[in-house]
mmCIF file of C-alpha atoms and ligand atoms in Angstrom:
data_model
loop_
_atom_site.group_PDB
_atom_site.id
_atom_site.type_symbol
_atom_site.label_atom_id
_atom_site.label_comp_id
_atom_site.label_asym_id
_atom_site.label_seq_id
_atom_site.Cartn_x
_atom_site.Cartn_y
_atom_site.Cartn_z
ATOM 1 C CA MET A 96 119.010 98.573 139.502
ATOM 2 C CA GLU A 97 116.380 97.777 142.345
ATOM 3 C CA ASN A 98 113.564 98.645 139.345
ATOM 4 C CA PHE A 99 116.136 96.197 136.972
ATOM 5 C CA ALA A 100 115.788 93.315 139.887
ATOM 6 C CA ALA A 101 112.015 93.699 140.421
ATOM 7 C CA ALA A 102 111.351 93.878 136.874
ATOM 8 C CA LEU A 103 113.379 90.654 136.018
ATOM 9 C CA ARG A 104 111.475 89.042 138.592
ATOM 10 C CA ALA A 105 108.153 90.201 137.576
ATOM 11 C CA SER A 106 109.016 88.311 133.820
ATOM 12 C CA VAL A 107 106.376 85.867 132.744
ATOM 13 C CA THR A 108 107.611 82.438 132.744
ATOM 14 C CA THR A 109 104.546 80.282 133.062
ATOM 15 C CA LEU A 110 101.419 79.804 131.058
ATOM 16 C CA ALA A 111 99.386 80.743 134.111
ATOM 17 C CA GLU A 112 101.193 84.217 134.071
ATOM 18 C CA LEU A 113 100.914 84.470 130.655
ATOM 19 C CA ARG A 114 97.241 84.070 130.650
ATOM 20 C CA ALA A 115 96.883 86.637 133.567
ATOM 21 C CA TYR A 116 98.895 89.100 131.633
ATOM 22 C CA LEU A 117 96.710 88.760 128.497
ATOM 23 C CA GLN A 118 93.671 89.035 130.725
ATOM 24 C CA GLU A 119 94.794 92.154 132.171
ATOM 25 C CA ARG A 120 95.604 93.696 128.624
ATOM 26 C CA GLY A 121 92.033 92.430 127.502
ATOM 27 C CA ILE A 122 93.388 89.948 125.243
ATOM 28 C CA ASP A 123 91.493 86.448 125.157
ATOM 29 C CA PRO A 124 94.118 84.023 125.913
ATOM 30 C CA ASP A 125 92.483 81.342 123.846
ATOM 31 C CA ARG A 126 92.854 82.630 120.679
ATOM 32 C CA PRO A 127 94.239 79.618 118.898
ATOM 33 C CA GLU A 128 97.206 82.042 117.102
ATOM 34 C CA LEU A 129 98.525 82.553 120.444
ATOM 35 C CA TYR A 130 99.585 78.935 120.675
ATOM 36 C CA LEU A 131 99.832 79.218 124.338
ATOM 37 C CA ASP A 132 99.356 75.269 124.947
ATOM 38 C CA VAL A 133 102.331 74.797 123.203
ATOM 39 C CA GLN A 134 105.223 73.146 125.279
ATOM 40 C CA PRO A 135 108.512 75.015 124.492
ATOM 41 C CA HIS A 136 111.287 72.838 123.266
ATOM 42 C CA VAL A 137 114.144 72.260 125.360
ATOM 43 C CA LEU A 138 114.348 76.132 126.598
ATOM 44 C CA PRO A 139 111.597 77.268 129.061
ATOM 45 C CA VAL A 140 109.705 80.428 128.240
ATOM 46 C CA ARG A 141 110.930 83.854 129.962
ATOM 47 C CA ILE A 142 109.620 87.195 128.832
ATOM 48 C CA PRO A 143 109.804 90.411 130.835
ATOM 49 C CA ARG A 144 106.750 92.734 131.270
ATOM 50 C CA TYR A 145 108.613 95.619 129.109
ATOM 51 C CA TYR A 146 109.164 93.282 126.174
ATOM 52 C CA LEU A 147 105.389 91.751 126.449
ATOM 53 C CA ASP A 148 104.068 95.399 126.425
ATOM 54 C CA LEU A 149 106.152 95.887 123.121
ATOM 55 C CA ILE A 150 104.012 93.061 121.275
ATOM 56 C CA ASP A 151 101.203 93.937 119.103
ATOM 57 C CA TRP A 152 98.765 91.104 119.947
ATOM 58 C CA GLN A 153 96.401 91.688 117.614
ATOM 59 C CA ASP A 154 99.228 90.864 115.039
ATOM 60 C CA PRO A 155 99.134 87.048 114.447
ATOM 61 C CA ASP A 156 102.332 87.404 112.686
ATOM 62 C CA ASP A 157 104.076 90.001 115.146
ATOM 63 C CA PRO A 158 107.720 89.972 114.998
ATOM 64 C CA LEU A 159 108.376 90.376 118.745
ATOM 65 C CA ARG A 160 105.832 87.610 119.939
ATOM 66 C CA ARG A 161 107.549 85.531 117.234
ATOM 67 C CA GLN A 162 111.121 85.788 118.860
ATOM 68 C CA VAL A 163 109.705 84.711 122.561
ATOM 69 C CA LEU A 164 106.572 82.983 122.257
ATOM 70 C CA PRO A 165 107.149 78.982 121.405
ATOM 71 C CA THR A 166 105.028 77.577 118.505
ATOM 72 C CA PRO A 167 104.561 74.134 117.241
ATOM 73 C CA ASP A 168 107.467 74.868 114.320
ATOM 74 C CA GLU A 169 109.636 74.567 117.278
ATOM 75 C CA HIS A 170 109.208 70.700 117.506
ATOM 76 C CA ALA A 171 110.306 70.255 114.007
ATOM 77 C CA ILE A 172 113.688 68.819 114.515
ATOM 78 C CA LEU A 173 115.907 67.872 111.579
ATOM 79 C CA PRO A 174 118.462 65.599 111.554
ATOM 80 C CA ASP A 175 121.489 67.806 110.973
ATOM 81 C CA ASP A 176 120.457 69.814 113.556
ATOM 82 C CA LEU A 177 123.515 70.721 116.016
ATOM 83 C CA THR A 178 123.156 70.932 119.816
ATOM 84 C CA ASP A 179 126.473 72.718 120.011
ATOM 85 C CA PRO A 180 126.146 74.553 116.701
ATOM 86 C CA ILE A 181 128.962 76.925 116.710
ATOM 87 C CA GLY A 182 131.406 74.305 118.762
ATOM 88 C CA ASP A 183 131.446 75.943 121.892
ATOM 89 C CA ARG A 184 132.642 72.724 123.618
ATOM 90 C CA ALA A 185 135.510 71.927 121.400
ATOM 91 C CA HIS A 186 137.290 75.221 122.667
ATOM 92 C CA GLN A 187 136.631 75.077 126.145
ATOM 93 C CA PRO A 188 139.801 74.822 128.120
ATOM 94 C CA VAL A 189 138.175 75.324 131.550
ATOM 95 C CA PRO A 190 134.499 75.725 132.235
ATOM 96 C CA GLY A 191 133.361 79.112 131.368
ATOM 97 C CA ILE A 192 136.067 79.942 129.010
ATOM 98 C CA VAL A 193 135.686 79.381 125.449
ATOM 99 C CA HIS A 194 139.018 80.506 123.721
ATOM 100 C CA ARG A 195 138.960 79.706 119.562
ATOM 101 C CA TYR A 196 140.374 82.614 118.362
ATOM 102 C CA PRO A 197 144.084 83.532 119.582
ATOM 103 C CA ASP A 198 143.829 86.849 120.745
ATOM 104 C CA ARG A 199 140.468 87.012 122.521
ATOM 105 C CA ALA A 200 138.431 84.748 124.884
ATOM 106 C CA LEU A 201 134.719 84.500 126.018
ATOM 107 C CA LEU A 202 134.441 84.439 129.569
ATOM 108 C CA LEU A 203 130.590 82.542 130.300
ATOM 109 C CA LEU A 204 129.758 83.856 133.716
ATOM 110 C CA THR A 205 126.340 82.573 133.874
ATOM 111 C CA SER A 206 123.511 80.452 132.141
ATOM 112 C CA ALA A 207 121.024 82.966 132.982
ATOM 113 C CA CYS A 208 119.580 85.433 130.685
ATOM 114 C CA VAL A 209 116.712 88.223 130.799
ATOM 115 C CA VAL A 210 114.756 86.828 128.131
ATOM 116 C CA HIS A 211 114.621 83.332 126.277
ATOM 117 C CA CYS A 212 114.733 83.838 122.808
ATOM 118 C CA ARG A 213 113.194 81.002 120.728
ATOM 119 C CA PHE A 214 115.944 80.711 118.046
ATOM 120 C CA CYS A 215 118.607 80.688 120.818
ATOM 121 C CA PHE A 216 122.043 78.922 119.713
ATOM 122 C CA ARG A 217 122.688 78.085 123.557
ATOM 123 C CA ARG A 218 119.389 76.832 124.162
ATOM 124 C CA GLU A 219 120.796 73.480 125.861
ATOM 125 C CA PHE A 220 122.725 75.947 128.302
ATOM 126 C CA ILE A 221 120.676 78.650 128.807
ATOM 127 C CA GLY A 222 118.299 79.279 131.929
ATOM 128 C CA LYS A 223 119.776 76.348 133.612
ATOM 129 C CA PRO A 224 120.912 77.539 137.496
ATOM 130 C CA ALA A 225 123.762 74.671 137.598
ATOM 131 C CA LEU A 226 125.621 75.968 134.852
ATOM 132 C CA THR A 227 126.329 79.264 136.756
ATOM 133 C CA LEU A 228 129.976 79.419 137.325
ATOM 134 C CA ARG A 229 131.007 78.662 140.880
ATOM 135 C CA PRO A 230 133.565 80.736 142.835
ATOM 136 C CA ASP A 231 136.184 77.854 142.163
ATOM 137 C CA GLN A 232 135.489 78.036 138.725
ATOM 138 C CA TYR A 233 135.708 81.352 138.407
ATOM 139 C CA GLU A 234 139.079 81.499 139.913
ATOM 140 C CA GLU A 235 139.792 78.534 137.401
ATOM 141 C CA ALA A 236 138.874 80.808 134.732
ATOM 142 C CA LEU A 237 140.578 83.901 135.700
ATOM 143 C CA HIS A 238 143.786 81.519 136.145
ATOM 144 C CA TYR A 239 143.240 80.647 132.459
ATOM 145 C CA LEU A 240 143.261 84.292 130.923
ATOM 146 C CA ALA A 241 146.201 85.479 133.434
ATOM 147 C CA ASP A 242 148.274 82.347 131.919
ATOM 148 C CA HIS A 243 147.634 83.216 128.502
ATOM 149 C CA SER A 244 149.399 86.163 127.438
ATOM 150 C CA GLU A 245 148.183 86.158 123.871
ATOM 151 C CA ILE A 246 144.684 86.992 125.200
ATOM 152 C CA TRP A 247 144.083 90.739 124.761
ATOM 153 C CA GLU A 248 140.811 90.724 124.715
ATOM 154 C CA VAL A 249 137.924 89.328 127.262
ATOM 155 C CA ILE A 250 134.011 88.732 125.928
ATOM 156 C CA LEU A 251 131.574 88.795 128.859
ATOM 157 C CA SER A 252 128.995 86.701 127.087
ATOM 158 C CA GLY A 253 126.602 83.729 128.333
ATOM 159 C CA GLY A 254 123.538 84.165 129.108
ATOM 160 C CA ASP A 255 123.708 87.671 129.659
ATOM 161 C CA PRO A 256 126.521 89.456 131.913
ATOM 162 C CA LEU A 257 124.142 92.091 132.582
ATOM 163 C CA VAL A 258 122.124 89.952 134.913
ATOM 164 C CA PHE A 259 124.380 90.729 137.446
ATOM 165 C CA ARG A 260 124.536 93.260 139.777
ATOM 166 C CA ASP A 261 126.930 96.269 139.297
ATOM 167 C CA VAL A 262 129.022 95.194 142.455
ATOM 168 C CA TYR A 263 129.622 91.980 140.887
ATOM 169 C CA LEU A 264 130.410 93.214 137.321
ATOM 170 C CA ARG A 265 132.818 95.727 139.425
ATOM 171 C CA ARG A 266 134.816 92.971 140.862
ATOM 172 C CA VAL A 267 135.091 91.107 137.656
ATOM 173 C CA PHE A 268 136.336 94.168 135.402
ATOM 174 C CA GLU A 269 138.714 94.654 138.450
ATOM 175 C CA GLN A 270 140.325 91.018 138.324
ATOM 176 C CA LEU A 271 140.396 91.412 134.624
ATOM 177 C CA ARG A 272 142.096 94.632 134.461
ATOM 178 C CA ALA A 273 144.673 93.624 136.961
ATOM 179 C CA ILE A 274 145.641 91.098 134.291
ATOM 180 C CA PRO A 275 148.174 93.199 132.328
ATOM 181 C CA HIS A 276 148.058 91.554 128.950
ATOM 182 C CA ILE A 277 144.056 91.863 129.180
ATOM 183 C CA ARG A 278 143.702 95.393 127.317
ATOM 184 C CA VAL A 279 140.106 95.433 126.195
ATOM 185 C CA ILE A 280 136.782 93.940 127.831
ATOM 186 C CA ARG A 281 133.725 93.569 125.863
ATOM 187 C CA ILE A 282 130.247 92.726 126.853
ATOM 188 C CA HIS A 283 127.806 90.923 124.617
ATOM 189 C CA THR A 284 124.192 91.602 126.023
ATOM 190 C CA ARG A 285 120.503 91.155 124.822
ATOM 191 C CA THR A 286 119.293 93.159 128.326
ATOM 192 C CA PRO A 287 119.243 96.909 126.788
ATOM 193 C CA ALA A 288 116.587 95.617 124.104
ATOM 194 C CA ILE A 289 114.621 93.815 126.765
ATOM 195 C CA LEU A 290 114.858 95.487 130.102
ATOM 196 C CA PRO A 291 116.728 98.982 128.809
ATOM 197 C CA GLY A 292 116.490 100.398 132.324
ATOM 198 C CA ARG A 293 119.626 98.115 133.199
ATOM 199 C CA LEU A 294 121.749 101.007 131.349
ATOM 200 C CA THR A 295 121.866 103.337 134.523
ATOM 201 C CA THR A 296 124.156 106.073 135.127
ATOM 202 C CA ALA A 297 125.798 104.159 137.652
ATOM 203 C CA PHE A 298 126.304 101.178 135.235
ATOM 204 C CA ALA A 299 127.575 103.822 132.813
ATOM 205 C CA GLU A 300 130.309 105.117 135.242
ATOM 206 C CA LEU A 301 131.218 101.860 136.039
ATOM 207 C CA ALA A 302 132.196 101.151 132.608
ATOM 208 C CA ARG A 303 133.782 104.319 132.008
ATOM 209 C CA THR A 304 136.229 103.555 134.875
ATOM 210 C CA TYR A 305 137.248 100.302 133.546
ATOM 211 C CA ALA A 306 137.548 101.553 130.026
ATOM 212 C CA PRO A 307 137.991 100.313 127.477
ATOM 213 C CA VAL A 308 134.743 98.352 127.632
ATOM 214 C CA TYR A 309 132.675 97.991 124.749
ATOM 215 C CA LEU A 310 129.228 97.027 124.916
ATOM 216 C CA VAL A 311 127.826 94.943 121.868
ATOM 217 C CA ILE A 312 123.778 95.153 122.348
ATOM 218 C CA HIS A 313 121.743 92.266 120.380
ATOM 219 C CA VAL A 314 118.738 93.909 118.702
ATOM 220 C CA ASN A 315 116.713 92.294 115.836
ATOM 221 C CA HIS A 316 113.763 94.514 114.929
ATOM 222 C CA PRO A 317 113.153 98.139 114.714
ATOM 223 C CA ARG A 318 110.423 98.259 117.326
ATOM 224 C CA GLU A 319 113.087 97.007 119.828
ATOM 225 C CA VAL A 320 114.538 100.604 119.588
ATOM 226 C CA THR A 321 112.031 102.299 121.353
ATOM 227 C CA ASP A 322 112.458 105.758 123.071
ATOM 228 C CA THR A 323 113.239 104.389 126.224
ATOM 229 C CA PHE A 324 116.117 102.184 124.819
ATOM 230 C CA THR A 325 117.785 105.150 122.670
ATOM 231 C CA ARG A 326 117.505 107.201 126.236
ATOM 232 C CA GLN A 327 119.192 104.715 128.211
ATOM 233 C CA VAL A 328 121.897 103.753 125.771
ATOM 234 C CA GLY A 329 122.548 107.637 125.356
ATOM 235 C CA ILE A 330 123.677 107.619 129.407
ATOM 236 C CA VAL A 331 126.210 105.057 128.364
ATOM 237 C CA VAL A 332 127.455 106.682 124.960
ATOM 238 C CA ASP A 333 127.537 110.184 126.951
ATOM 239 C CA ARG A 334 130.071 108.832 129.238
ATOM 240 C CA GLY A 335 132.589 107.432 126.306
ATOM 241 C CA VAL A 336 131.430 103.786 126.290
ATOM 242 C CA PRO A 337 131.348 102.299 122.458
ATOM 243 C CA VAL A 338 127.983 100.740 121.691
ATOM 244 C CA LEU A 339 127.936 98.452 118.970
ATOM 245 C CA SER A 340 124.981 95.935 117.830
ATOM 246 C CA GLN A 341 124.537 92.640 116.652
ATOM 247 C CA THR A 342 121.186 91.372 114.788
ATOM 248 C CA VAL A 343 120.199 88.013 113.918
ATOM 249 C CA LEU A 344 118.745 87.396 110.487
ATOM 250 C CA LEU A 345 115.207 85.824 110.979
ATOM 251 C CA ARG A 346 112.605 84.568 109.151
ATOM 252 C CA GLY A 347 109.424 86.568 109.657
ATOM 253 C CA VAL A 348 111.209 88.853 112.086
ATOM 254 C CA ASN A 349 113.458 91.116 109.934
ATOM 255 C CA ASP A 350 113.897 89.193 106.597
ATOM 256 C CA ASP A 351 113.086 91.941 104.597
ATOM 257 C CA ALA A 352 115.350 94.879 103.435
ATOM 258 C CA ALA A 353 113.274 97.762 104.662
ATOM 259 C CA THR A 354 112.903 96.434 108.069
ATOM 260 C CA LEU A 355 116.485 96.074 108.119
ATOM 261 C CA ALA A 356 117.361 98.928 106.883
ATOM 262 C CA THR A 357 114.889 100.992 109.428
ATOM 263 C CA LEU A 358 116.447 99.071 112.170
ATOM 264 C CA PHE A 359 120.207 99.891 111.239
ATOM 265 C CA ARG A 360 119.254 103.557 110.823
ATOM 266 C CA LYS A 361 117.587 103.659 114.382
ATOM 267 C CA LEU A 362 120.438 102.088 115.590
ATOM 268 C CA VAL A 363 122.839 104.484 114.436
ATOM 269 C CA GLU A 364 120.414 107.290 115.262
ATOM 270 C CA ALA A 365 120.953 105.840 118.982
ATOM 271 C CA ARG A 366 124.626 106.047 118.181
ATOM 272 C CA ILE A 367 124.862 102.440 118.035
ATOM 273 C CA LYS A 368 127.069 101.109 114.978
ATOM 274 C CA PRO A 369 126.096 97.888 113.843
ATOM 275 C CA TYR A 370 128.665 95.203 114.091
ATOM 276 C CA TYR A 371 127.624 91.741 112.735
ATOM 277 C CA LEU A 372 124.399 90.348 111.043
ATOM 278 C CA HIS A 373 124.207 86.770 112.239
ATOM 279 C CA GLN A 374 123.202 83.756 109.925
ATOM 280 C CA LEU A 375 120.933 81.380 112.087
ATOM 281 C CA ASP A 376 123.106 78.938 113.651
ATOM 282 C CA ARG A 377 121.642 75.233 113.587
ATOM 283 C CA ALA A 378 120.399 74.787 116.899
ATOM 284 C CA PRO A 379 117.333 72.091 116.645
ATOM 285 C CA GLY A 380 114.086 73.513 116.862
ATOM 286 C CA THR A 381 115.018 76.753 115.048
ATOM 287 C CA ASN A 382 114.482 75.997 111.464
ATOM 288 C CA HIS A 383 111.519 78.136 111.021
ATOM 289 C CA PHE A 384 113.550 80.968 111.485
ATOM 290 C CA ARG A 385 115.926 80.211 108.954
ATOM 291 C CA VAL A 386 116.903 82.729 105.892
ATOM 292 C CA PRO A 387 118.956 80.833 103.078
ATOM 293 C CA ILE A 388 122.307 82.608 102.665
ATOM 294 C CA ARG A 389 121.437 83.389 99.356
ATOM 295 C CA GLU A 390 118.682 85.562 100.112
ATOM 296 C CA GLY A 391 120.799 87.037 103.056
ATOM 297 C CA GLN A 392 123.044 88.289 100.472
ATOM 298 C CA GLN A 393 120.363 89.374 98.188
ATOM 299 C CA LEU A 394 118.969 91.441 101.133
ATOM 300 C CA LEU A 395 122.670 93.080 102.038
ATOM 301 C CA ARG A 396 123.105 93.587 97.960
ATOM 302 C CA GLN A 397 119.478 95.840 98.310
ATOM 303 C CA LEU A 398 121.033 97.980 101.427
ATOM 304 C CA ARG A 399 124.625 98.418 100.323
ATOM 305 C CA GLY A 400 124.670 102.107 98.482
ATOM 306 C CA HIS A 401 121.345 102.436 99.256
ATOM 307 C CA VAL A 402 121.719 103.223 102.907
ATOM 308 C CA SER A 403 124.576 104.916 104.700
ATOM 309 C CA GLY A 404 128.050 102.796 105.091
ATOM 310 C CA LEU A 405 127.554 103.614 108.759
ATOM 311 C CA CYS A 406 124.301 101.269 108.745
ATOM 312 C CA LEU A 407 125.816 98.352 107.308
ATOM 313 C CA PRO A 408 126.943 95.679 109.522
ATOM 314 C CA THR A 409 129.047 92.519 108.553
ATOM 315 C CA TYR A 410 126.895 89.302 107.418
ATOM 316 C CA VAL A 411 128.896 86.637 108.910
ATOM 317 C CA LEU A 412 128.226 82.528 109.664
ATOM 318 C CA ASP A 413 129.577 80.968 112.440
ATOM 319 C CA ILE A 414 131.011 77.776 111.170
ATOM 320 C CA PRO A 415 129.598 74.659 112.948
ATOM 321 C CA GLY A 416 132.527 72.623 115.041
ATOM 322 C CA GLY A 417 134.236 75.798 116.292
ATOM 323 C CA HIS A 418 135.870 76.971 113.033
ATOM 324 C CA GLY A 419 135.225 80.857 113.454
ATOM 325 C CA LYS A 420 133.297 83.337 112.027
ATOM 326 C CA VAL A 421 133.496 84.231 108.120
ATOM 327 C CA PRO A 422 131.920 86.970 106.259
ATOM 328 C CA LEU A 423 129.209 86.249 103.843
ATOM 329 C CA THR A 424 129.645 89.598 101.992
ATOM 330 C CA PRO A 425 128.146 89.355 98.727
ATOM 331 C CA GLU A 426 130.785 89.447 95.831
ATOM 332 C CA TYR A 427 131.139 92.783 94.210
ATOM 333 C CA VAL A 428 134.538 91.883 92.729
ATOM 334 C CA HIS A 429 135.689 89.451 90.315
ATOM 335 C CA PRO A 430 139.129 88.902 88.694
ATOM 336 C CA SER A 431 139.294 88.563 85.028
ATOM 337 C CA GLY A 432 142.711 88.017 84.595
ATOM 338 C CA ASP A 433 146.293 89.541 85.620
ATOM 339 C CA ASP A 434 145.669 92.949 87.216
ATOM 340 C CA PHE A 435 142.075 93.111 86.065
ATOM 341 C CA TYR A 436 138.693 93.185 87.731
ATOM 342 C CA GLU A 437 135.100 93.361 87.116
ATOM 343 C CA VAL A 438 133.548 95.416 89.429
ATOM 344 C CA VAL A 439 129.735 95.851 90.365
ATOM 345 C CA ASN A 440 128.341 98.918 91.938
ATOM 346 C CA TYR A 441 125.194 99.070 94.207
ATOM 347 C CA ARG A 442 122.895 99.673 91.221
ATOM 348 C CA GLY A 443 124.016 96.318 89.288
ATOM 349 C CA GLU A 444 126.251 97.658 86.899
ATOM 350 C CA ARG A 445 129.523 96.292 85.785
ATOM 351 C CA PHE A 446 132.648 98.162 85.080
ATOM 352 C CA ALA A 447 136.211 96.866 84.075
ATOM 353 C CA TYR A 448 139.004 97.890 86.737
ATOM 354 C CA GLN A 449 142.699 97.517 85.861
ATOM 355 C CA GLU A 450 144.989 97.780 88.713
ATOM 356 C CA PRO A 451 147.810 100.335 88.154
ATOM 357 C CA ASN A 452 151.181 98.804 87.956
ATOM 358 C CA VAL A 453 153.128 99.881 90.501
HETATM 359 C C1 PLP B 97 131.983 85.369 117.853
HETATM 360 C C2 PLP B 97 133.273 84.953 118.815
HETATM 361 C C3 PLP B 97 134.203 85.882 119.241
HETATM 362 C C4 PLP B 97 134.151 87.035 118.825
HETATM 363 O O1 PLP B 97 134.692 87.445 117.500
HETATM 364 P P1 PLP B 97 134.728 88.673 116.710
HETATM 365 O O2 PLP B 97 134.980 88.751 115.483
HETATM 366 O O3 PLP B 97 135.794 89.447 117.358
HETATM 367 O O4 PLP B 97 133.640 89.662 117.309
HETATM 368 C C5 PLP B 97 135.135 85.338 120.055
HETATM 369 N N1 PLP B 97 135.189 84.002 120.607
HETATM 370 C C6 PLP B 97 134.103 83.206 120.419
HETATM 371 C C7 PLP B 97 134.285 81.901 120.543
HETATM 372 C C8 PLP B 97 133.010 83.478 119.297
HETATM 373 O O5 PLP B 97 132.094 82.849 119.178
#
């Protein structure tokens, strides 16, 4: 954990630091395709060293670099971009709580994150210290959760809940567990893919102590699934903590079937179940990452049946305005009259299926 705090502090956040890093690595920082002179739109730059080291600086289209370094495309704002793309604000009864679905609520403890992804949908909120929950707001959020007995699950999101030290997380887990109707704690985090050292034995023991604690890790590219990542995730899985993943479908990062297949297989090999593949939200300055739904569905068709079902996440859209997530699964079943269906298999072959009369 001390190493993690040091690694976090050593993140690159300024142009001068980035130039120094590149010079250390023997890379000319004045290469124009690095776009080092581009001012980020809204969201400042933040990249830990571990992740910088994964980047192939010789490849002008490196998919890891694309996720973390601003490019001029970030300044292309469309009139129908949304500053609150998934309608968090519409469902915020008190600061730090987003309660959109009946049985589960988000608890956003902080706007701090270990990395500032250039496609972030909470970009208006991330990295702003003033938006970390104050102690009185935290108490109010806990009261809200305690007062709503329909809340079965609390999802810690952000920002990234794993920026906190274990002693703080222990207190949060303990206080959530003290509320009898809260049966499940879920953590949404990008940290393990960015600084895998955060997944220590101590953290794994903590998650086990307050089980069921589910970990959902945000991973977008097979090269983020390093040996170190797999080893550190293993520490958590070995202690019975269920681990799932979520991936954002991103142009120029993972928008081809081979990359997605490799990613999902590597995740399953690391004992992580791919949970969601997200359609990109409509945050300003992220349109260069957009893959149209039709194309996303085509990619899923290319995967279904060809790779193990364990590897397949649900492709989802978060409806703008806070109306929830809906699956974008391609259609395999077409009703064709009473009890009759036309079904399509993974090879595209069509079959008539008659439902047995019961
Ligand atoms: C995504 C999300 C959830 C979790 O949805 P699941 O489908 O249960 O993973 C809960 N609340 C909000 C506000 C969300 O955006």
